[in-house]
Amino acid sequence: MSHLVAPSLLSANFLNLGEDIEMLNRSEADWIHLDIMDGVFVPNISFGFPVIEKIALKARKPLDVHLMIIDPDRYIDRFRENKAEIITVHSETCPHLHRTIDFIKKSGAKAGVALNPHSPVALLTNIIRDLDLVLLMSVNPGFGGQKFIGETYEKILELEELIARKNTKTLVEVDGGVDLTNASRLIENGANVLVTGNAVFTSPSPIETIHRLKNLQ
Ligand code: DX5
Ligand code: ZN
């Protein structure tokens, strides 16, 4: 499978969100990544349902929802009502992760778990078979435009090893500081989905940057 590109709307122009979503619809982006932050789990608040409902009306690509919120179970159904196709929760926010994943899958969405930079891959040993996706944070969650953490390269390899050992088809998504300088190595190590915020939206031609990210070997 060739890798997928999932631009994050966190770096979009919120005064012209409709235009940015149209641009993503026209682009080679595979998914649209939505970063939902509650100001509790992470030190920032992004956007909530009034905005998400409008995004869902306009987006023509699958919505890849990254929940940086405590007690995510409360909102799974509402995200599904707003066309979320992939729902990812943080391991660090879920004391009963197995139950939460089950809940997401029963809602009909694909289920993902995100790991903060310091959280070891081994946390997922006994749940990896149930996961459609693992999101490796390559920055500390909360903000776009941060510097990529180099340790992530090795972490992808460790995760690939676990996926192979357990014989699952779990996708590996990398999120944070991804750009044209590190994307090839991430793909080489086994990343299947690249999330990119700043690298896409601050570039002179976001469509061209998505094209280049998509066509890396
Ligand atoms: C950070 C978010 C990321 C972020 C990516 O908490 O999860 O999705 O927006 O943005 P860049 O690519 O700018 O790091
Ligand atoms: Zn994200």
Coordinates of N, CA and C and ligand atoms in Angstrom, one line a residue:
M1 N 0.8 -1.2 0.0 CA 0.0 0.0 0.0 C 0.9 1.2 0.0
S2 N 0.5 2.2 -0.9 CA 1.3 3.4 -0.8 C 0.8 4.3 0.4
H3 N 1.7 5.2 0.8 CA 1.3 5.9 2.0 C 0.2 6.9 1.8
L4 N -0.5 7.3 2.9 CA -1.6 8.3 2.8 C -1.1 9.6 3.4
V5 N -1.7 10.7 2.9 CA -1.4 12.0 3.4 C -2.6 12.6 4.0
A6 N -2.5 13.1 5.3 CA -3.7 13.6 6.0 C -3.4 15.0 6.6
P7 N -3.6 16.0 5.8 CA -3.4 17.4 6.2 C -4.2 17.7 7.4
S8 N -3.6 18.4 8.4 CA -4.4 18.8 9.6 C -5.0 20.2 9.5
L9 N -6.3 20.3 9.7 CA -6.9 21.7 9.6 C -6.5 22.6 10.7
L10 N -5.8 22.1 11.7 CA -5.4 23.0 12.8 C -4.6 24.2 12.2
S11 N -3.8 24.0 11.1 CA -3.0 25.0 10.6 C -3.7 25.8 9.4
A12 N -5.0 25.5 9.2 CA -5.7 26.2 8.1 C -6.1 27.6 8.6
N13 N -6.5 28.4 7.6 CA -7.0 29.8 7.9 C -8.4 29.7 8.3
F14 N -8.7 29.9 9.6 CA -10.0 29.7 10.2 C -11.0 30.8 9.7
L15 N -10.4 31.9 9.1 CA -11.3 32.9 8.6 C -11.8 32.5 7.1
N16 N -11.1 31.5 6.6 CA -11.4 31.1 5.2 C -11.4 29.5 5.2
L17 N -12.0 29.0 6.2 CA -12.0 27.5 6.4 C -12.6 26.8 5.2
G18 N -13.7 27.3 4.7 CA -14.4 26.7 3.6 C -13.4 26.6 2.4
E19 N -12.7 27.7 2.1 CA -11.8 27.6 1.0 C -10.7 26.6 1.2
D20 N -10.2 26.5 2.4 CA -9.1 25.5 2.7 C -9.6 24.1 2.5
I21 N -10.9 23.9 2.9 CA -11.4 22.5 2.8 C -11.6 22.2 1.3
E22 N -12.1 23.2 0.5 CA -12.2 23.0 -0.9 C -10.9 22.6 -1.6
M23 N -9.8 23.3 -1.1 CA -8.5 23.0 -1.6 C -8.1 21.6 -1.3
L24 N -8.4 21.1 -0.1 CA -8.1 19.7 0.3 C -8.9 18.8 -0.5
N25 N -10.2 19.1 -0.8 CA -11.0 18.3 -1.6 C -10.4 18.1 -3.0
R26 N -9.9 19.2 -3.6 CA -9.3 19.1 -4.9 C -7.9 18.5 -4.9
S27 N -7.2 18.4 -3.8 CA -5.8 18.0 -3.7 C -5.8 16.4 -3.7
E28 N -4.5 16.0 -3.6 CA -4.3 14.5 -3.5 C -4.3 14.0 -2.1
A29 N -4.8 14.9 -1.1 CA -4.9 14.4 0.3 C -5.8 13.2 0.3
D30 N -5.5 12.3 1.2 CA -6.3 11.1 1.3 C -7.4 11.3 2.4
W31 N -6.9 11.8 3.5 CA -7.8 12.1 4.7 C -7.7 13.6 5.1
I32 N -8.7 14.0 5.8 CA -8.6 15.3 6.5 C -8.5 15.1 8.0
H33 N -7.4 15.6 8.6 CA -7.1 15.3 10.0 C -7.7 16.4 10.9
L34 N -8.5 16.1 11.8 CA -9.1 17.1 12.7 C -8.5 16.9 14.1
D35 N -7.9 17.9 14.6 CA -7.3 17.9 16.0 C -8.2 18.5 17.0
I36 N -8.7 17.7 17.9 CA -9.7 18.1 18.9 C -9.0 18.2 20.2
M37 N -8.9 19.4 20.8 CA -8.2 19.6 22.0 C -9.1 20.3 23.1
D38 N -9.0 19.8 24.3 CA -9.9 20.2 25.4 C -9.4 21.2 26.4
G39 N -8.1 21.6 26.3 CA -7.5 22.5 27.3 C -7.3 21.8 28.6
V40 N -7.5 20.5 28.7 CA -7.2 19.8 30.0 C -6.1 18.8 29.7
F41 N -6.4 17.8 28.8 CA -5.3 16.9 28.5 C -4.1 17.6 27.8
V42 N -4.4 18.6 27.0 CA -3.4 19.3 26.3 C -3.6 20.8 26.6
P43 N -2.5 21.6 26.7 CA -2.6 23.0 27.1 C -3.1 23.9 25.9
N44 N -4.2 23.5 25.3 CA -4.7 24.3 24.2 C -6.1 23.8 23.9
I45 N -6.9 24.7 23.3 CA -8.3 24.4 22.9 C -8.4 24.6 21.4
S46 N -8.9 23.7 20.7 CA -8.9 23.9 19.2 C -10.3 24.3 18.8
F47 N -11.1 23.4 18.4 CA -12.5 23.8 17.9 C -13.5 22.7 18.3
G48 N -14.7 23.0 18.3 CA -15.7 22.1 18.8 C -16.8 21.8 17.8
F49 N -18.0 21.3 18.2 CA -19.0 20.8 17.3 C -19.6 21.8 16.4
P50 N -19.8 23.1 16.8 CA -20.3 24.0 15.8 C -19.4 24.1 14.5
V51 N -18.1 24.1 14.7 CA -17.2 24.1 13.6 C -17.1 22.7 12.9
I52 N -17.1 21.7 13.7 CA -16.9 20.3 13.1 C -18.2 20.0 12.2
E53 N -19.3 20.4 12.6 CA -20.5 20.2 11.8 C -20.4 20.8 10.4
K54 N -19.8 22.0 10.4 CA -19.7 22.7 9.1 C -18.6 22.0 8.3
I55 N -17.5 21.6 8.9 CA -16.5 20.9 8.2 C -17.0 19.6 7.6
A56 N -17.8 18.9 8.4 CA -18.4 17.6 7.9 C -19.3 17.9 6.6
L57 N -20.0 19.0 6.6 CA -20.8 19.3 5.4 C -20.0 19.5 4.2
K58 N -18.8 20.1 4.3 CA -18.0 20.5 3.1 C -17.0 19.5 2.7
A59 N -16.4 18.7 3.7 CA -15.3 17.8 3.3 C -15.8 16.6 2.5
R60 N -15.0 16.3 1.5 CA -15.3 15.2 0.6 C -14.2 14.1 0.8
K61 N -13.4 14.2 1.8 CA -12.4 13.1 2.1 C -12.8 12.6 3.5
P62 N -12.3 11.4 3.8 CA -12.6 10.8 5.2 C -12.1 11.7 6.3
L63 N -12.9 11.9 7.3 CA -12.4 12.7 8.4 C -11.7 11.8 9.4
D64 N -10.4 12.2 9.7 CA -9.5 11.4 10.6 C -9.5 12.2 11.9
V65 N -10.2 11.8 12.9 CA -10.4 12.6 14.1 C -9.4 12.2 15.2
H66 N -8.6 13.1 15.6 CA -7.6 12.9 16.7 C -8.0 13.6 18.0
L67 N -8.5 12.8 18.9 CA -9.1 13.3 20.1 C -8.0 13.5 21.2
M68 N -7.7 14.7 21.5 CA -6.8 15.0 22.6 C -7.6 15.6 23.7
I69 N -8.5 14.7 24.2 CA -9.5 15.1 25.2 C -9.6 14.0 26.3
I70 N -9.9 14.4 27.5 CA -10.1 13.4 28.5 C -11.5 12.8 28.3
D71 N -11.7 11.6 28.8 CA -13.0 10.9 28.7 C -13.6 11.0 27.3
P72 N -12.9 10.5 26.3 CA -13.4 10.6 24.9 C -14.7 9.8 24.6
D73 N -15.0 8.8 25.4 CA -16.1 7.9 25.2 C -17.4 8.8 25.1
R74 N -17.5 9.9 25.8 CA -18.7 10.7 25.8 C -19.0 11.3 24.5
Y75 N -18.0 11.4 23.6 CA -18.3 12.1 22.3 C -18.2 11.3 21.1
I76 N -17.9 10.0 21.2 CA -17.8 9.1 20.0 C -19.0 9.2 19.1
D77 N -20.2 9.1 19.7 CA -21.4 9.1 18.8 C -21.5 10.4 18.1
R78 N -21.2 11.5 18.7 CA -21.4 12.8 18.0 C -20.4 12.9 16.9
F79 N -19.2 12.4 17.1 CA -18.2 12.4 16.0 C -18.7 11.6 14.8
R80 N -19.3 10.4 15.1 CA -19.8 9.6 14.1 C -20.9 10.3 13.3
E81 N -21.8 11.0 14.1 CA -22.9 11.8 13.4 C -22.3 12.8 12.5
N82 N -21.1 13.2 12.7 CA -20.4 14.2 11.9 C -19.3 13.6 11.0
K83 N -19.6 12.4 10.5 CA -18.9 11.7 9.5 C -17.4 11.4 9.8
A84 N -17.1 11.2 11.1 CA -15.7 10.8 11.4 C -15.6 9.3 11.0
E85 N -14.6 9.0 10.2 CA -14.4 7.6 9.7 C -13.3 6.9 10.5
I86 N -12.3 7.7 11.0 CA -11.3 7.2 11.8 C -11.3 8.0 13.1
I87 N -11.4 7.3 14.3 CA -11.4 8.0 15.6 C -10.2 7.5 16.4
T88 N -9.4 8.4 16.8 CA -8.2 8.0 17.5 C -8.2 8.7 18.9
V89 N -8.0 7.9 19.9 CA -8.0 8.4 21.3 C -6.5 8.2 21.8
H90 N -6.2 9.0 22.8 CA -4.9 8.9 23.4 C -4.9 7.8 24.5
S91 N -3.8 6.9 24.4 CA -3.6 5.9 25.4 C -3.6 6.6 26.8
E92 N -3.0 7.7 26.9 CA -2.8 8.4 28.2 C -4.1 8.9 28.8
T93 N -5.2 9.0 28.0 CA -6.5 9.5 28.6 C -7.5 8.3 28.9
C94 N -7.1 7.1 28.5 CA -8.1 6.0 28.6 C -7.7 4.9 29.6
P95 N -8.2 4.9 30.8 CA -7.9 3.9 31.8 C -8.4 2.5 31.3
H96 N -9.5 2.5 30.5 CA -10.1 1.3 30.1 C -10.1 1.3 28.5
L97 N -8.9 1.3 28.0 CA -8.6 1.5 26.6 C -9.4 0.4 25.8
H98 N -9.4 -0.8 26.2 CA -10.0 -1.9 25.5 C -11.5 -1.6 25.3
R99 N -12.1 -1.1 26.3 CA -13.6 -0.8 26.3 C -13.8 0.4 25.3
T100 N -12.9 1.4 25.4 CA -13.1 2.6 24.5 C -13.0 2.2 23.0
I101 N -12.0 1.3 22.7 CA -11.8 0.9 21.4 C -13.0 0.1 20.9
D102 N -13.5 -0.7 21.7 CA -14.7 -1.5 21.4 C -15.9 -0.6 21.1
F103 N -16.0 0.4 21.8 CA -17.0 1.4 21.7 C -16.9 2.1 20.3
I104 N -15.7 2.5 20.0 CA -15.4 3.2 18.7 C -15.8 2.2 17.5
K105 N -15.4 1.0 17.6 CA -15.6 0.1 16.5 C -17.1 -0.2 16.4
K106 N -17.8 -0.4 17.5 CA -19.3 -0.6 17.5 C -20.0 0.6 16.8
S107 N -19.4 1.8 16.9 CA -20.0 2.9 16.3 C -19.9 2.9 14.8
G108 N -19.0 2.0 14.3 CA -18.8 1.9 12.9 C -17.6 2.6 12.3
A109 N -16.8 3.3 13.2 CA -15.6 3.9 12.8 C -14.4 3.0 12.9
K110 N -13.3 3.4 12.2 CA -12.1 2.7 12.5 C -11.5 3.2 13.7
A111 N -10.8 2.4 14.5 CA -10.3 2.8 15.8 C -8.8 2.9 15.9
G112 N -8.3 4.1 16.4 CA -6.9 4.3 16.6 C -6.5 4.6 18.0
V113 N -5.3 4.4 18.3 CA -4.7 4.8 19.6 C -3.5 5.7 19.4
A114 N -3.4 6.8 20.0 CA -2.3 7.7 19.9 C -1.4 7.5 21.1
L115 N -0.1 7.6 20.9 CA 0.9 7.6 22.0 C 1.7 8.9 22.0
N116 N 1.8 9.5 23.2 CA 2.6 10.7 23.3 C 4.1 10.3 23.1
P117 N 5.0 11.2 22.9 CA 6.4 10.9 22.6 C 7.0 10.0 23.7
H118 N 6.6 10.2 24.9 CA 7.3 9.4 26.0 C 6.7 8.0 26.2
S119 N 5.5 7.8 25.6 CA 4.8 6.5 25.9 C 5.3 5.4 25.1
P120 N 5.8 4.3 25.7 CA 6.4 3.2 24.9 C 5.4 2.4 24.1
V121 N 5.9 1.9 23.0 CA 5.1 1.1 22.1 C 4.6 -0.1 22.8
A122 N 5.4 -0.6 23.8 CA 5.0 -1.8 24.6 C 3.6 -1.7 25.3
L123 N 3.1 -0.4 25.5 CA 1.8 -0.2 26.1 C 0.7 -0.9 25.2
L124 N 1.0 -1.1 23.9 CA 0.0 -1.6 23.0 C 0.1 -3.1 22.7
T125 N 1.0 -3.7 23.4 CA 1.3 -5.2 23.1 C 0.0 -6.0 23.2
N126 N -0.8 -5.7 24.2 CA -2.0 -6.6 24.4 C -3.3 -6.0 23.7
I127 N -3.1 -5.0 22.9 CA -4.3 -4.5 22.3 C -4.1 -4.2 20.8
I128 N -2.9 -4.4 20.3 CA -2.6 -4.0 18.9 C -3.5 -4.8 17.9
R129 N -3.9 -6.0 18.2 CA -4.7 -6.8 17.3 C -6.1 -6.1 17.1
D130 N -6.5 -5.3 18.0 CA -7.8 -4.7 17.9 C -7.8 -3.3 17.3
L131 N -6.6 -2.9 16.9 CA -6.4 -1.5 16.4 C -6.3 -1.4 14.9
D132 N -7.1 -0.5 14.3 CA -6.9 -0.2 12.9 C -5.7 0.7 12.7
L133 N -5.4 1.5 13.7 CA -4.3 2.5 13.5 C -3.6 2.8 14.8
V134 N -2.4 3.1 14.7 CA -1.6 3.6 15.9 C -1.1 5.0 15.4
L135 N -1.3 6.0 16.2 CA -0.8 7.3 15.8 C 0.4 7.6 16.8
L136 N 1.5 7.8 16.2 CA 2.7 8.1 17.0 C 2.9 9.6 17.0
M137 N 2.8 10.2 18.2 CA 3.0 11.7 18.3 C 4.5 11.9 18.1
S138 N 4.9 12.8 17.2 CA 6.3 13.1 17.0 C 6.6 14.5 17.5
V139 N 5.6 15.1 18.2 CA 5.8 16.3 19.0 C 4.9 16.1 20.2
N140 N 5.0 17.0 21.2 CA 4.1 16.9 22.3 C 2.8 17.5 21.9
P141 N 1.7 16.8 22.0 CA 0.4 17.3 21.5 C 0.0 18.6 22.0
G142 N -0.7 19.4 21.2 CA -1.3 20.7 21.7 C -1.1 21.8 20.7
F143 N -0.1 21.7 19.9 CA 0.1 22.9 19.0 C 0.7 22.4 17.7
G144 N 0.3 23.1 16.6 CA 1.0 22.9 15.3 C 2.3 23.6 15.3
G145 N 3.1 23.3 14.2 CA 4.3 24.0 14.0 C 5.5 23.7 14.9
Q146 N 5.5 22.6 15.6 CA 6.6 22.3 16.5 C 7.6 21.4 15.8
K147 N 8.8 21.3 16.5 CA 9.9 20.6 15.9 C 9.7 19.1 16.1
F148 N 10.0 18.4 15.0 CA 9.9 16.9 15.0 C 10.9 16.3 16.0
I149 N 10.4 15.3 16.7 CA 11.3 14.6 17.7 C 11.9 13.4 17.0
G150 N 13.2 13.4 16.9 CA 14.0 12.4 16.1 C 13.8 10.9 16.6
E151 N 13.5 10.7 17.8 CA 13.3 9.4 18.4 C 12.2 8.6 17.7
T152 N 11.3 9.4 17.1 CA 10.2 8.8 16.4 C 10.6 7.7 15.3
Y153 N 11.8 8.0 14.7 CA 12.2 7.0 13.6 C 12.3 5.6 14.2
E154 N 13.0 5.5 15.4 CA 13.2 4.2 16.0 C 11.9 3.7 16.5
K155 N 11.0 4.6 17.0 CA 9.7 4.1 17.5 C 8.9 3.5 16.4
I156 N 8.9 4.0 15.2 CA 8.2 3.4 14.1 C 8.7 2.0 13.9
L157 N 10.0 1.8 13.9 CA 10.6 0.4 13.7 C 10.1 -0.5 14.8
E158 N 10.1 0.0 16.0 CA 9.6 -0.9 17.2 C 8.1 -1.3 17.0
L159 N 7.3 -0.3 16.5 CA 5.9 -0.6 16.3 C 5.7 -1.6 15.1
E160 N 6.5 -1.4 14.1 CA 6.4 -2.3 12.9 C 6.8 -3.7 13.4
E161 N 7.7 -3.8 14.3 CA 8.1 -5.2 14.8 C 6.9 -5.8 15.5
L162 N 6.3 -5.0 16.4 CA 5.1 -5.5 17.1 C 4.0 -5.9 16.2
I163 N 3.7 -5.1 15.2 CA 2.7 -5.4 14.2 C 3.0 -6.7 13.5
A164 N 4.2 -6.9 13.1 CA 4.6 -8.1 12.4 C 4.5 -9.3 13.3
R165 N 5.0 -9.1 14.5 CA 4.9 -10.3 15.5 C 3.5 -10.7 15.8
K166 N 2.6 -9.7 15.8 CA 1.2 -10.1 16.2 C 0.4 -10.3 14.9
N167 N 1.0 -10.2 13.8 CA 0.4 -10.4 12.5 C -0.9 -9.7 12.3
T168 N -0.9 -8.4 12.5 CA -2.1 -7.5 12.3 C -1.8 -6.6 11.1
K169 N -2.9 -5.9 10.7 CA -2.8 -5.0 9.6 C -2.9 -3.5 10.0
T170 N -2.5 -3.3 11.3 CA -2.6 -1.9 11.8 C -1.8 -0.9 11.1
L171 N -2.4 0.3 10.8 CA -1.7 1.3 10.1 C -0.9 2.2 11.1
V172 N 0.2 2.7 10.7 CA 1.1 3.5 11.5 C 1.0 5.0 11.0
E173 N 0.5 5.9 11.8 CA 0.3 7.3 11.5 C 1.3 8.1 12.3
V174 N 2.0 9.0 11.6 CA 2.9 9.9 12.3 C 2.4 11.3 12.3
D175 N 2.4 12.0 13.5 CA 1.8 13.3 13.6 C 2.6 14.2 14.4
G176 N 3.0 15.3 13.7 CA 3.8 16.4 14.4 C 5.1 16.7 13.7
G177 N 5.2 17.9 13.2 CA 6.5 18.3 12.6 C 6.9 17.5 11.3
V178 N 5.9 16.9 10.7 CA 6.2 16.2 9.5 C 6.3 17.1 8.3
D179 N 7.4 17.0 7.5 CA 7.5 17.9 6.3 C 8.3 17.2 5.2
L180 N 8.7 17.9 4.2 CA 9.3 17.2 3.1 C 10.8 16.8 3.4
T181 N 11.3 17.3 4.5 CA 12.7 16.9 4.9 C 12.7 15.5 5.6
N182 N 11.7 15.2 6.3 CA 11.7 13.9 7.1 C 10.7 12.9 6.6
A183 N 9.8 13.2 5.7 CA 8.8 12.3 5.3 C 9.3 11.0 4.6
S184 N 10.3 11.1 3.8 CA 10.8 9.9 3.1 C 11.3 8.9 4.1
R185 N 12.1 9.4 5.1 CA 12.6 8.5 6.1 C 11.5 7.8 6.9
L186 N 10.5 8.6 7.2 CA 9.3 8.0 7.9 C 8.7 6.9 7.1
I187 N 8.5 7.2 5.8 CA 7.8 6.1 5.0 C 8.7 4.9 4.9
E188 N 10.0 5.2 4.7 CA 11.0 4.1 4.6 C 11.0 3.2 5.9
N189 N 10.8 3.8 7.0 CA 10.7 3.1 8.3 C 9.4 2.3 8.5
G190 N 8.4 2.7 7.7 CA 7.1 2.0 7.8 C 5.9 2.8 8.1
A191 N 6.0 4.2 8.1 CA 4.8 5.0 8.3 C 3.9 4.8 7.2
N192 N 2.6 4.7 7.5 CA 1.6 4.5 6.4 C 0.8 5.8 6.2
V193 N 0.7 6.6 7.2 CA -0.1 7.8 7.1 C 0.7 9.0 7.7
L194 N 0.9 10.1 6.9 CA 1.6 11.3 7.3 C 0.6 12.4 7.6
V195 N 0.6 12.9 8.8 CA -0.2 14.1 9.2 C 0.7 15.3 9.0
T196 N 0.2 16.3 8.3 CA 1.0 17.5 8.1 C 0.1 18.7 8.2
G197 N 0.5 19.6 9.2 CA -0.2 20.9 9.3 C 0.5 22.0 8.7
N198 N 1.5 22.5 9.5 CA 2.3 23.7 9.0 C 2.9 23.5 7.7
A199 N 3.5 22.3 7.5 CA 4.3 22.1 6.2 C 3.4 22.3 5.0
V200 N 2.1 22.0 5.1 CA 1.2 22.2 4.0 C 0.7 23.6 4.0
F201 N 0.2 24.1 5.1 CA -0.6 25.4 5.1 C 0.3 26.6 5.0
T202 N 1.6 26.5 5.4 CA 2.4 27.7 5.3 C 3.2 27.7 4.0
S203 N 3.1 26.6 3.2 CA 3.8 26.6 2.0 C 3.2 27.5 0.9
P204 N 4.0 27.9 0.0 CA 3.4 28.8 -1.1 C 2.3 28.2 -1.8
S205 N 2.4 26.9 -2.1 CA 1.3 26.2 -2.8 C 1.0 24.9 -2.0
P206 N 0.0 25.0 -1.1 CA -0.4 23.8 -0.4 C -0.7 22.6 -1.3
I207 N -1.4 22.8 -2.4 CA -1.7 21.7 -3.3 C -0.5 21.0 -3.8
E208 N 0.5 21.8 -4.2 CA 1.8 21.3 -4.7 C 2.5 20.5 -3.6
T209 N 2.5 21.0 -2.3 CA 3.2 20.4 -1.2 C 2.5 19.0 -0.9
I210 N 1.2 19.0 -1.0 CA 0.5 17.7 -0.8 C 0.9 16.7 -1.9
H211 N 1.0 17.2 -3.1 CA 1.4 16.4 -4.3 C 2.8 15.8 -4.0
R212 N 3.7 16.7 -3.5 CA 5.1 16.2 -3.3 C 5.1 15.2 -2.2
L213 N 4.4 15.4 -1.1 CA 4.3 14.5 0.0 C 3.7 13.2 -0.4
K214 N 2.7 13.2 -1.3 CA 2.1 12.0 -1.7 C 2.9 11.2 -2.7
N215 N 3.8 11.9 -3.4 CA 4.6 11.2 -4.4 C 6.0 10.9 -4.0
L216 N 6.3 11.0 -2.7 CA 7.6 10.6 -2.2 C 7.7 9.0 -2.3
Q217 N 8.9 8.6 -2.5 CA 9.0 7.1 -2.5 C 9.3 6.5 -1.1
Ligands
DX5_1 C1 -0.6 18.4 17.5 C2 -1.5 17.9 16.4 C3 -1.0 17.8 15.1 C4 -0.5 19.0 14.5 C5 0.3 18.8 13.3 O1 -1.2 18.3 18.7 O2 -1.9 16.6 16.8 O3 -1.9 17.1 14.2 O4 -1.5 19.9 14.2 O5 0.8 20.0 12.8 P1 2.3 20.2 12.4 O6 2.4 19.4 11.1 O7 2.3 21.7 12.1 O8 3.2 19.7 13.5
ZN2 ZN -3.2 15.4 15.2

